[in-house]
Coordinates of C-alpha atoms and ligand atoms in Angstrom, one line a residue:
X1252 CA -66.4 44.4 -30.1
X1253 CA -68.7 44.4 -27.6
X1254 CA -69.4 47.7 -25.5
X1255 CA -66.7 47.9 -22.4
X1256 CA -66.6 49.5 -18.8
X1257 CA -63.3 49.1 -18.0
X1258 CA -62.4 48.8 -14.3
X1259 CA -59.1 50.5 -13.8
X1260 CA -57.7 48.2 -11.0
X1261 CA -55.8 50.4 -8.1
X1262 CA -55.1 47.1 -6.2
X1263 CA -58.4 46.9 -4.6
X1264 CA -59.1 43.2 -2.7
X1265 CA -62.5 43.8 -4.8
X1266 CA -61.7 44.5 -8.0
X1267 CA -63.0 41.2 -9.3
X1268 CA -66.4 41.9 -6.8
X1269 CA -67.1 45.0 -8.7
X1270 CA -66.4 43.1 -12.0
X1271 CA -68.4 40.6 -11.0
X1272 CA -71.3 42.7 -10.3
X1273 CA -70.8 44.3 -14.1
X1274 CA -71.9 41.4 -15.2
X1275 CA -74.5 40.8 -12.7
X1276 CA -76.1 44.1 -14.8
X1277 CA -75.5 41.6 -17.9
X1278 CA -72.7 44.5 -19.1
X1279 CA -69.5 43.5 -20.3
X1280 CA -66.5 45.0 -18.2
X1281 CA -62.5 44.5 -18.2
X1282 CA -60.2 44.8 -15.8
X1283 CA -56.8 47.0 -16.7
X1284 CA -53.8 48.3 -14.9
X1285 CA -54.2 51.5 -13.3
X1286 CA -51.9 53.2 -16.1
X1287 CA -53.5 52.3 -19.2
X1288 CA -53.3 54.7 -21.9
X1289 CA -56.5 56.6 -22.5
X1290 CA -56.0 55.3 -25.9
X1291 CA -55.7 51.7 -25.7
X1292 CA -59.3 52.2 -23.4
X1293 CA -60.4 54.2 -26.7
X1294 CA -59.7 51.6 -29.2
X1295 CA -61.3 48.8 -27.2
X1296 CA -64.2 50.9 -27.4
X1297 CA -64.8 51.5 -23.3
X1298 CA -68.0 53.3 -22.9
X1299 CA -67.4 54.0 -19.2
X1300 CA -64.7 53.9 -16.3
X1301 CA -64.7 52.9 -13.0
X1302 CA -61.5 53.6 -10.5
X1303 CA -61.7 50.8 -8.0
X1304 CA -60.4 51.2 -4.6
X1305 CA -57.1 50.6 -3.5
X1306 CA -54.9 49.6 -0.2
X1307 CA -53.0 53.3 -1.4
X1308 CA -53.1 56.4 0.0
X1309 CA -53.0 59.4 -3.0
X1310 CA -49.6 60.5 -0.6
X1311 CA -47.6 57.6 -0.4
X1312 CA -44.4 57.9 -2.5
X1313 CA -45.3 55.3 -5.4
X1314 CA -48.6 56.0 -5.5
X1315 CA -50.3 54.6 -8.0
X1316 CA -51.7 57.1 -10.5
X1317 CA -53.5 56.6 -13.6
X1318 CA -52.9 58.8 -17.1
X1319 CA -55.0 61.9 -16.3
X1320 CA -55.9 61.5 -20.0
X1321 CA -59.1 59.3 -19.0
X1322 CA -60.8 62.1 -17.9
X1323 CA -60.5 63.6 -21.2
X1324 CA -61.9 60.7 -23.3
X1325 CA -65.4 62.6 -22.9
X1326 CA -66.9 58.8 -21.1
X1327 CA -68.9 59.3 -17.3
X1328 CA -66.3 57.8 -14.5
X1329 CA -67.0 56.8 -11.1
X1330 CA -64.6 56.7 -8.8
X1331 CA -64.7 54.1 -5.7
X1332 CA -63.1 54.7 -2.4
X1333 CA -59.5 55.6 -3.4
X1334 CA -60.7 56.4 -6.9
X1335 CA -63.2 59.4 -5.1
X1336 CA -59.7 60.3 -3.4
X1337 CA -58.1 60.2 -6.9
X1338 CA -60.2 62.2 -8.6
X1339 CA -60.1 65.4 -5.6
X1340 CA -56.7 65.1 -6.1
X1341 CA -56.2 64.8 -9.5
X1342 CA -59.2 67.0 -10.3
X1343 CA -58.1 70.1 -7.7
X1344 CA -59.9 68.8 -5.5
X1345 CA -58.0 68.1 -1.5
X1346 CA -57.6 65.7 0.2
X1347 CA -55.9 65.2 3.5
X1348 CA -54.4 61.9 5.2
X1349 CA -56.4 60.5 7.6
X1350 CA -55.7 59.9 11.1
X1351 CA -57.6 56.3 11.3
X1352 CA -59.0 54.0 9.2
X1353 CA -62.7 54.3 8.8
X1354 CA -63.5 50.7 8.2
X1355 CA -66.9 48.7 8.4
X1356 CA -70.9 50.4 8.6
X1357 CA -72.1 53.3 8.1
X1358 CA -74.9 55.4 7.0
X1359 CA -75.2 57.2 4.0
X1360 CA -77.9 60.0 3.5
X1361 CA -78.4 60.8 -0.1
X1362 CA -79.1 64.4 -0.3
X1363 CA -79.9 64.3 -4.4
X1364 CA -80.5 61.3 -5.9
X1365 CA -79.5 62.4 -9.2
X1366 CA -79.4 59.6 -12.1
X1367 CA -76.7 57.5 -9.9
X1368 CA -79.3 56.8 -6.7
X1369 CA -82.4 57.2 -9.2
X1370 CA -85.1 54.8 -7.8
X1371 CA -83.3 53.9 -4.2
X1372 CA -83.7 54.9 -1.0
X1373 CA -82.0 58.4 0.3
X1374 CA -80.7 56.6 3.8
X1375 CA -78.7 53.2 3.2
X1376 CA -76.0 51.3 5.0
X1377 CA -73.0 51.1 3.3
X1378 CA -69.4 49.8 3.6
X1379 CA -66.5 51.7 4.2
X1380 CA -62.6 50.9 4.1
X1381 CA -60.6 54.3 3.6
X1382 CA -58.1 56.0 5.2
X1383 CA -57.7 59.5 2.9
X1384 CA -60.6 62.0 3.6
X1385 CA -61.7 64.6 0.8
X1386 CA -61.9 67.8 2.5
X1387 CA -62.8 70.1 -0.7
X1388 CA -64.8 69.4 -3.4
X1389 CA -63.2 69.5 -6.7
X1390 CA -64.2 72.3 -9.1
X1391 CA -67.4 71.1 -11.3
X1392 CA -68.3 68.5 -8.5
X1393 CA -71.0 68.9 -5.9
X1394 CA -71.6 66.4 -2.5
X1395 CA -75.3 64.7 -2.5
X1396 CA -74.3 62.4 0.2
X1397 CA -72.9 62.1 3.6
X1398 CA -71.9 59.7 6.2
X1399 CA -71.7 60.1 9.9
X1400 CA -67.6 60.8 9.0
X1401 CA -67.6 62.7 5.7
X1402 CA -69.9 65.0 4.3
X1403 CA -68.3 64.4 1.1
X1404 CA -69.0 60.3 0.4
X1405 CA -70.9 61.1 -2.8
X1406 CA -70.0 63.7 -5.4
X1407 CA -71.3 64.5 -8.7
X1408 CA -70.3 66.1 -12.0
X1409 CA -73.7 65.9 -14.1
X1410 CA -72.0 68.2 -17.1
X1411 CA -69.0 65.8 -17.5
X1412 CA -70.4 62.6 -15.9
X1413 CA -68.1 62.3 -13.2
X1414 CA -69.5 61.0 -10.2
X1415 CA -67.1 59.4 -6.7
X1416 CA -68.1 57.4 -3.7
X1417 CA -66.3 56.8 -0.4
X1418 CA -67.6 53.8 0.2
X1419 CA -67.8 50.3 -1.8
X1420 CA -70.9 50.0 -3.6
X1421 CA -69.5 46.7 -5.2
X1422 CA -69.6 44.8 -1.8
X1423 CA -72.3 42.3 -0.4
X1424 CA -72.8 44.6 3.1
X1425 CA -74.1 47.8 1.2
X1426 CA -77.3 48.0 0.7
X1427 CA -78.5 48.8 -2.8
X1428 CA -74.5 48.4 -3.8
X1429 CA -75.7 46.3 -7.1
X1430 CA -78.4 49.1 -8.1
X1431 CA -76.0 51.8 -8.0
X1432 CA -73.5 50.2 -10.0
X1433 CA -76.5 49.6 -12.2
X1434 CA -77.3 53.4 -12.5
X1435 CA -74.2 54.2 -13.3
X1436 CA -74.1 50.9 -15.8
X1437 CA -77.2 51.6 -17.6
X1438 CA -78.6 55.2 -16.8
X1439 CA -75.0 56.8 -17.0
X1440 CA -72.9 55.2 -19.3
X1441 CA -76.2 53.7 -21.3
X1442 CA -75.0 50.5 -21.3
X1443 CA -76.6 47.9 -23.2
X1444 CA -77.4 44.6 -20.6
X1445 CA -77.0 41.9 -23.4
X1446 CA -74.0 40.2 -22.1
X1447 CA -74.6 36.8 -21.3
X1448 CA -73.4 33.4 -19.5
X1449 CA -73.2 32.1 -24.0
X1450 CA -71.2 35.6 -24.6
X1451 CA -68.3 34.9 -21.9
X1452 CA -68.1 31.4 -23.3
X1453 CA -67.9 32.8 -26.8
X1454 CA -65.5 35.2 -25.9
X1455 CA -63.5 32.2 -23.6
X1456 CA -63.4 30.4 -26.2
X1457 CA -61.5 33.0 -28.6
X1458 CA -59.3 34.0 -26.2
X1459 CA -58.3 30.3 -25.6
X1460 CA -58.0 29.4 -29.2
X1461 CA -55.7 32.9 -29.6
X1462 CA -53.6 31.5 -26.6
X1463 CA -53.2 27.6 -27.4
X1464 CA -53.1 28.0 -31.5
X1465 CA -52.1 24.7 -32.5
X1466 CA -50.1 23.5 -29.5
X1467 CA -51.9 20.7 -27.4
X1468 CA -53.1 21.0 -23.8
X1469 CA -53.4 19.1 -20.8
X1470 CA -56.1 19.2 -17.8
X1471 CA -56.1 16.9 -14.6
X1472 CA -59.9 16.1 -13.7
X1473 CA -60.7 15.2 -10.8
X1474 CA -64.7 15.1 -11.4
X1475 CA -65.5 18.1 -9.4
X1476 CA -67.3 21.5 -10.8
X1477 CA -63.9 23.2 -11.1
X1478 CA -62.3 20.9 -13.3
X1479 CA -65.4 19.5 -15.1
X1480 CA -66.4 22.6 -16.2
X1481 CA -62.4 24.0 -17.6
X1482 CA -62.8 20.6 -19.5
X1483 CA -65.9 21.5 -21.1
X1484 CA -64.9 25.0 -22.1
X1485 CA -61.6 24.3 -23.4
X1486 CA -62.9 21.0 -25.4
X1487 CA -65.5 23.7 -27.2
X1488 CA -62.2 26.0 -27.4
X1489 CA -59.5 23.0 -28.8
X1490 CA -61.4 19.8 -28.9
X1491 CA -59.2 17.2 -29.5
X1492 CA -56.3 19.3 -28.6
X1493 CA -56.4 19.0 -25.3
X1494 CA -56.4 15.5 -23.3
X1495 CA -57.6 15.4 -20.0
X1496 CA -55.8 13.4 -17.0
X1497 CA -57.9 11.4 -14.3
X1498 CA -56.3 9.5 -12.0
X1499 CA -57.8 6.9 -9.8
X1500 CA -55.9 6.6 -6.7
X1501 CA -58.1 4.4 -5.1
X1502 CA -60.2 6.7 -3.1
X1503 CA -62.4 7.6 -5.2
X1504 CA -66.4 7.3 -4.4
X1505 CA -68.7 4.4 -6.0
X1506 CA -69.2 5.0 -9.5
X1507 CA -67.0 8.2 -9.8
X1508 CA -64.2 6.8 -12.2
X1509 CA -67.2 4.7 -14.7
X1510 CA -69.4 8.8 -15.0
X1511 CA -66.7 10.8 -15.3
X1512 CA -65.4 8.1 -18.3
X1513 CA -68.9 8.0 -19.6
X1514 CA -69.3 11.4 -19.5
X1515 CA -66.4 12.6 -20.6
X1516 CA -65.0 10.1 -23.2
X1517 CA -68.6 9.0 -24.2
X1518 CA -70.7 12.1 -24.0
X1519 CA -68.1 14.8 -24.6
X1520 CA -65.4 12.6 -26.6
X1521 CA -62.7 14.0 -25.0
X1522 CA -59.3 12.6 -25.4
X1523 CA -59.5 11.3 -22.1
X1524 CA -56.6 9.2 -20.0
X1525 CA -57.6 7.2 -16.8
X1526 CA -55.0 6.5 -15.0
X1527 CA -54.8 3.5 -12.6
X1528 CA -52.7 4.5 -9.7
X1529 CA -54.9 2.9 -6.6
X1530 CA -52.5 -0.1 -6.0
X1531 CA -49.4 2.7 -6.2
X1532 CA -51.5 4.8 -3.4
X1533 CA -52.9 2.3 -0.8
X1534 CA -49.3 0.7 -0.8
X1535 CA -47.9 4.2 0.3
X1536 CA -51.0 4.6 2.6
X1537 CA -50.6 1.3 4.6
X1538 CA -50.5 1.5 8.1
X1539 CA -50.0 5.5 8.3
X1540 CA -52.7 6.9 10.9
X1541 CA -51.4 10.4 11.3
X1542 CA -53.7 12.9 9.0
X1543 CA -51.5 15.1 7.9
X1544 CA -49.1 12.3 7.0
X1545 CA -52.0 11.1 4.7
X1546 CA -52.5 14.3 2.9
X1547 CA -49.0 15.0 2.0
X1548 CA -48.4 11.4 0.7
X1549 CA -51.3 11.3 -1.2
X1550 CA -50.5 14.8 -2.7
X1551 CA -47.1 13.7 -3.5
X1552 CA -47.9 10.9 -4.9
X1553 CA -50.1 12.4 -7.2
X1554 CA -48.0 15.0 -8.4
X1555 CA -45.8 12.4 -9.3
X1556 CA -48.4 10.3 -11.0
X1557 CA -49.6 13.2 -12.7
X1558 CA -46.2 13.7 -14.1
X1559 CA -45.8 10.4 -15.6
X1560 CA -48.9 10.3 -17.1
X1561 CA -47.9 13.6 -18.7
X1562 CA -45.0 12.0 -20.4
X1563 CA -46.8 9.1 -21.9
X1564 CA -49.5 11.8 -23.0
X1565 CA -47.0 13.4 -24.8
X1566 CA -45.3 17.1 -25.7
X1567 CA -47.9 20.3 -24.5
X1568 CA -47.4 23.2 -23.9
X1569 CA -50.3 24.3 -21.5
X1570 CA -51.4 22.9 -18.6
X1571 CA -55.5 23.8 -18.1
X1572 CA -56.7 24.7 -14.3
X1573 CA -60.0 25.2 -13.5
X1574 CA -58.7 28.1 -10.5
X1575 CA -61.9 30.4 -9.8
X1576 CA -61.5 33.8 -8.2
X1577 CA -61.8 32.5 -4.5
X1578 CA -58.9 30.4 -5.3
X1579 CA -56.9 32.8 -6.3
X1580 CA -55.3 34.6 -2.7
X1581 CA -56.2 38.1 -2.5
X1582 CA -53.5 40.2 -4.4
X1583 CA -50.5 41.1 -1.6
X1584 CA -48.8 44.4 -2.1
X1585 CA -45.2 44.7 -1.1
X1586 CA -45.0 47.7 1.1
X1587 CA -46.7 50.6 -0.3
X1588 CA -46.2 49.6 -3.9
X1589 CA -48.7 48.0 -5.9
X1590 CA -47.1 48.1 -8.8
X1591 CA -45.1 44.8 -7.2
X1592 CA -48.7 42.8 -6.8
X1593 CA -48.3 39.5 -6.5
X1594 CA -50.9 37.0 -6.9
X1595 CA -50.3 33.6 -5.7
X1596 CA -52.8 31.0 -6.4
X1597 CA -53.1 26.9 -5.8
X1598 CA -51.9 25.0 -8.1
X1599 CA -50.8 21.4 -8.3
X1600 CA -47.7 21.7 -6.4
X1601 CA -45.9 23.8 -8.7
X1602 CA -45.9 21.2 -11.2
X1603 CA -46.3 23.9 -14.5
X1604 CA -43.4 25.9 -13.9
X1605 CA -41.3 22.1 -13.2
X1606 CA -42.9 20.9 -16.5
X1607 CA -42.1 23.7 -18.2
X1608 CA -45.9 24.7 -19.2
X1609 CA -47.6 27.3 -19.7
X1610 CA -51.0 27.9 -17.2
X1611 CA -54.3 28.3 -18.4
X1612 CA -56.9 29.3 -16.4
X1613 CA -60.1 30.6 -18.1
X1614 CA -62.4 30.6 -14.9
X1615 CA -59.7 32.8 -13.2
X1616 CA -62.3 35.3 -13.0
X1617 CA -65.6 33.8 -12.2
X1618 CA -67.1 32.9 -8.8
X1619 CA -68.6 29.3 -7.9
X1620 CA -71.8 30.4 -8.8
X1621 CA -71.3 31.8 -12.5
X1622 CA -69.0 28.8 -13.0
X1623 CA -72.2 26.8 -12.5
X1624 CA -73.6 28.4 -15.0
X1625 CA -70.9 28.4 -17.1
X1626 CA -71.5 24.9 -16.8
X1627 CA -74.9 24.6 -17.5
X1628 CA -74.2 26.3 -20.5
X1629 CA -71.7 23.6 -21.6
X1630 CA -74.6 21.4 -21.0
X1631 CA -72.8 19.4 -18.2
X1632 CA -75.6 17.7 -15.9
X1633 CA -76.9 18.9 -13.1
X1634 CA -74.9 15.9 -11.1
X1635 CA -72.0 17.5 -12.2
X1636 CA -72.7 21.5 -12.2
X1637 CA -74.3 21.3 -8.5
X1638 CA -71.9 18.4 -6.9
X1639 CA -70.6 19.2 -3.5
X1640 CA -67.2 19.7 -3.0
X1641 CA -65.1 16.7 -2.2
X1642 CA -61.6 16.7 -0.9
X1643 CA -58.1 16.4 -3.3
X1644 CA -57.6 13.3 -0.4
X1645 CA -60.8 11.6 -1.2
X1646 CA -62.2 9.0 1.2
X1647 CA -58.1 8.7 2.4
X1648 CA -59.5 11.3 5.1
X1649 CA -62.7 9.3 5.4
X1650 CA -61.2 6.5 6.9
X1651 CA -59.9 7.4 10.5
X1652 CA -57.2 5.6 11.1
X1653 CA -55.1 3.3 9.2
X1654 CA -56.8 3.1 5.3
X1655 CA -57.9 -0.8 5.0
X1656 CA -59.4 -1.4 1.7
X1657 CA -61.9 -3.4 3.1
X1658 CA -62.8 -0.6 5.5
X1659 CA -62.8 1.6 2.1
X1660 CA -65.8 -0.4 0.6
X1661 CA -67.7 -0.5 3.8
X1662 CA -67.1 3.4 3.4
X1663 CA -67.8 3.4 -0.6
X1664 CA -71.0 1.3 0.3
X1665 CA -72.2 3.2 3.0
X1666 CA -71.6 6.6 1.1
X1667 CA -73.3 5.4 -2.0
X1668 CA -76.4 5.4 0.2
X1669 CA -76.7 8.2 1.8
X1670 CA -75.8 10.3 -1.5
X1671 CA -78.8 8.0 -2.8
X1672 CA -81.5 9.0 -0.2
X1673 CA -80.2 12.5 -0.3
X1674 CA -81.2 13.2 -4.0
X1675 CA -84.1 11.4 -4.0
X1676 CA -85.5 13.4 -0.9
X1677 CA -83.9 16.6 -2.2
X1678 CA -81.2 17.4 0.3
X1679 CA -78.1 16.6 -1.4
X1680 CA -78.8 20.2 -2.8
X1681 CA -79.6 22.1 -0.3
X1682 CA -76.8 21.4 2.0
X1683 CA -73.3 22.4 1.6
X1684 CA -71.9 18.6 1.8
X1685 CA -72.9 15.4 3.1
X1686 CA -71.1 12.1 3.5
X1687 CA -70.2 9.4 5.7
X1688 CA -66.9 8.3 7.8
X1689 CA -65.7 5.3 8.2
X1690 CA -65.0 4.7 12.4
X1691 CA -62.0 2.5 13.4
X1692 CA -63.7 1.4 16.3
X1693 CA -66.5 -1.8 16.9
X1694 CA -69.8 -2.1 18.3
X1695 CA -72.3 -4.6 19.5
X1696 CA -75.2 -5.2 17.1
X1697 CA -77.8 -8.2 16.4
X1698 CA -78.7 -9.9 13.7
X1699 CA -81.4 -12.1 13.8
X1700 CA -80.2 -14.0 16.8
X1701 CA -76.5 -13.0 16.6
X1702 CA -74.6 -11.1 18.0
X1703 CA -73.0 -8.6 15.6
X1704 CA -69.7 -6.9 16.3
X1705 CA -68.8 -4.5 13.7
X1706 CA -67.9 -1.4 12.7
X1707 CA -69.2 2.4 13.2
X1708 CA -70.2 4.8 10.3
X1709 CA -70.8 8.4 11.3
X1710 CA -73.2 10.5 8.8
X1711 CA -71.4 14.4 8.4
X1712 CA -74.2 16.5 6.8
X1713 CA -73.0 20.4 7.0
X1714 CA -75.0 23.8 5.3
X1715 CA -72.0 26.2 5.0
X1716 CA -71.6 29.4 2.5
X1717 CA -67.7 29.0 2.1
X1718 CA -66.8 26.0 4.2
X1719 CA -65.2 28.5 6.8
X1720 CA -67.2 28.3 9.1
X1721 CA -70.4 25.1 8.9
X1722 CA -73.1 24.6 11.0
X1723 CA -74.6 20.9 11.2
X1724 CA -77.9 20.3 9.5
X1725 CA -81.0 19.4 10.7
X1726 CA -82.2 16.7 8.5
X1727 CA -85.6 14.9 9.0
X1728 CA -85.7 12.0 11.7
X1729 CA -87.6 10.1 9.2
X1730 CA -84.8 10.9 6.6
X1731 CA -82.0 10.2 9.1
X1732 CA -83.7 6.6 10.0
X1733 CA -84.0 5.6 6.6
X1734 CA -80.2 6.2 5.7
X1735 CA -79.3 4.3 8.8
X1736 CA -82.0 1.3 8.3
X1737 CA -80.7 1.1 4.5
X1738 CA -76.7 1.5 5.9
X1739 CA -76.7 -1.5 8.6
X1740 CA -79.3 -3.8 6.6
X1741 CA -77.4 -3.5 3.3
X1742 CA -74.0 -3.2 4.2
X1743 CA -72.3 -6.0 5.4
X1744 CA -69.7 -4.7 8.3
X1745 CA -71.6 -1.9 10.0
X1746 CA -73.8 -2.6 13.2
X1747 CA -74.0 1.4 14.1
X1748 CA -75.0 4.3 12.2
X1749 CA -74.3 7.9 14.3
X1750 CA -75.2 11.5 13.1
X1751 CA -72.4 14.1 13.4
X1752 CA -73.8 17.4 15.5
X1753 CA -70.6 19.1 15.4
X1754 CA -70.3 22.8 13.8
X1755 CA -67.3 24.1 12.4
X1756 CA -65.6 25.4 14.7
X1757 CA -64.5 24.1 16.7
X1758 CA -64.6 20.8 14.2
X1759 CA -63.8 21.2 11.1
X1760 CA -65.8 19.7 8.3
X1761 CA -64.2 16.7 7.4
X1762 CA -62.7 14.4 10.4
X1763 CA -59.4 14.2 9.1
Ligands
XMP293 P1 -62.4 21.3 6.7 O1 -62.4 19.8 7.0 O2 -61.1 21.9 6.8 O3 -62.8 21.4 5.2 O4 -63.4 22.0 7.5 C1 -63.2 22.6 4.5 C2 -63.6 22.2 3.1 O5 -62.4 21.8 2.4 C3 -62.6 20.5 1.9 N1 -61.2 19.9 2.1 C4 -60.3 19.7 1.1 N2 -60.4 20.0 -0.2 N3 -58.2 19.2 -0.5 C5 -59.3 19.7 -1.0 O6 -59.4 19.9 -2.3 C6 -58.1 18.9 0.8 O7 -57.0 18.4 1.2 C7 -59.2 19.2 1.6 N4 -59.4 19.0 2.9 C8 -60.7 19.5 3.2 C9 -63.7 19.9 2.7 O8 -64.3 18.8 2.0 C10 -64.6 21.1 3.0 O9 -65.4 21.3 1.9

């Protein structure tokens, strides 16, 4: 059993942040309901607890409370944001309703470091989101730091190693955040830092194994990290108990279906089913224009695939995802009552409850980035742990205009290229994503003597930290000529190559 912090989770949007920056500190955390028994938190051996914030306040009529037993289990706590308002109330503290939200900057002056700010700076910016306001300090507890709005955003209790901040250490905008989690990690609860990318796999993989038992499992792959990297960690978990699904529905890049069944079926000998479908989809494609059209018939369509395949696979019982946090939509509290939490999350098209299977998700919890480690790990290549992201609709949103499969090699041609010179010159992994898109339209060329009317490929080449928002990226004229000298020389059909200086927004990343 390794050594636990156990994040009490009040229905914060950052539980999983703060989480995530446990095991930034290489510490080993769980996330439990707000009303766990101080026993259960015993027995799994919890060294520390943090409160995490909450959308609460400590008034409203179901507030949620935790057993006041924690603070009797002799471990330090820290209490975040509505875990500091927790503790003054629970503690005989008080604290009164707020008239406004404080939300965004502010500065925090540290008036003792003690052991939590040991080593930082005494003025910081920090990140707020409250609405309670402590207005007397707890008995035991002392203040050694304010903000412009609250004397009282830091409190200690050195004798029972109780400390509470107002503001959210756990999130990217505070300065410091990660080293005061750290404090409290390792100079507070004396954590060990020994847990490691191998130890969450380890542990993955026994919590899989305790799930699945001898039942079988299925996982549709579609090649990117997501997916790649579930298969990986549940083949260590099940091996040949689980068969993944790939289908080819025709829009696939050059190459894509030949790796993923070399490396899967080859390298990793997964039981691994390739499904054909590319006739099925370009038939339902033909002649539709209209983008959203596009999407939902090629979602449909591979639901319904999917399904089929799932028959001829055989009886399972689970059906494998690889959702990561940012996938899953922040958790949505019905009026005041968290207790009522949902959490809603993509998945294919509701197709686990239709099939009657049960979801597994072991990357639930992970970000992109520790997933790519994850990855690594697993010893998947760097191809596969650092490929861009590439859309459910493949090149079907590639195409503008009516999907031709002639058009779609020009486009698979094209593509190949410029993912070519992009690797070799060290781009493809600095940017976000880059690709071509095919253009319904012609344009005069030459050849030789000739005259050359064909068609138009536009290069998209985008840096973005979470595809919200992109910016266009400035790639090397050199670079930029070479992609286009190699596009219209070696690919019959193209007499124009044009570079895409649109950010997002107002386009969006993808023409279609
Ligand atoms: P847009 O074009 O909306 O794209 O700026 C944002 C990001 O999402 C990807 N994308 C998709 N991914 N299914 C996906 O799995 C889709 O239908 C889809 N549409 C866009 C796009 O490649 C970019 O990274």
């Amino acid at each position: 059993m390794p050594q636990t912090i156990a994040v009490l989770d009040f229905g914060s949007q950052y539980t999983q942040v703060i989480a995530r920056r446990i095991r930034e500190c290489q510490v080993f955390s769980k996330i439990y309901h707000y009303s766990t028994p101080p026993e259960k938190l015993r027995d799994d051996g919890v060294i520390g607890i943090i409160l995490s914030g909450g959308p609460n306040s400590v008034f409203a009529p179901r507030a949620p409370m935790p057993d006041c037993g924690i603070f009797k289990l002799g471990v330090p706590v820290l209490g975040i944001c509505y875990g500091l308002h927790l503790m003054g109330h629970l503690l005989g503290g008080r604290v009164v309703k707020g008239r406004n939200r404080e939300y965004g900057h502010g500065r925090l002056h540290v008036s003792r470091r003690g052991p939590l700010f040991a080593g930082l700076p005494r003025r910081l910016r920090v990140w707020n989101s409250h609405g309670d306001k402590l207005t007397r300090v707890p008995p035991g507890f002392r203040p050694i730091g304010e903000t412009e709005n609250s004397p009282y955003a830091v409190l200690e209790d050195r004798a029972r190693h109780f400390y509470a901040i107002q503001f959210h250490p756990e999130v990217f905008h505070t300065e410091h955040g990660t080293d005061i989690i750290r404090n409290f990690l390792v100079g507070i609860c004396r954590a060990r830092q020994d847990w490691t990318t191998r130890d969450f796999i380890r542990q993955a993989t026994r919590e899989i194994r305790s799930a699945v038992g001898d039942s079988r499992v299925i996982l549709g792959l579609s090649g990117g990290v997501d997916s790649s990297v579930a298969a990986a960690l549940l083949h260590k978990a099940v091996g040949r108990q689980l068969t993944c699904v790939f289908v080819d529905n025709g829009l696939l890049r050059k190459g894509e279906r030949a790796a993923v069944e070399s490396l899967y079926r080859r390298h990793f000998r997964i039981d691994l089913r390739v499904v054909d479908a590319s006739v099925l989809f370009l038939r339902r494609l033909r002649g539709v224009d209209d983008p959203e059209r596009k999407r939902k018939i090629i979602g449909n369509t591979f639901i319904e695939v999917f399904e089929r395949s799932l028959k001829k696979v055989g009886h399972a019982d689970f059906l494998a995802q690889g959702t990561l946090y940012p996938d899953v939509i922040e958790s949505v509290a019905i009026g005041d009552n968290p207790a009522a939490l949902i959490k809603s999350h993509h998945n294919v098209g509701g197709l686990p409850a239709r099939m009657r299977l049960k979801l597994i998700e072991p990357l639930r919890e992970l970000f992109k980035d520790e997933v790519r480690e994850v990855g690594s790990a697993l010893g998947l290549p760097k191809e596969v742990v650092w490929r861009q992201p590439f859309p459910g609709p493949g090149l079907g949103v590639r195409v503008v205009g009516p999907i031709v499969p002639a058009h779609l090699e020009v486009l698979r041609s094209a593509d190949a290229i410029l993912q070519e010179e992009m690797v070799k010159s060290g781009w493809y992994y600095k940017v976000w994503q880059s690709f071509c898109v095919f253009l319904p339209v012609k344009s005069v060329g030459v050849v030789g003597d000739e005259r050359n009317y064909a068609h138009v490929i536009a290069i998209r080449v985008v840096e973005s930290i979470d595809a919200m928002t992109a910016d266009w990226t400035r790639l090397p004229y050199d670079l930029l000529q070479k992609i286009s000298g190699r596009i219209t020389n070696e690919v019959r059909g193209v007499s124009r190559v044009v570079f895409d200086v649109s950010s997002k927004p107002p386009a969006t990343i993808e023409w279609e």
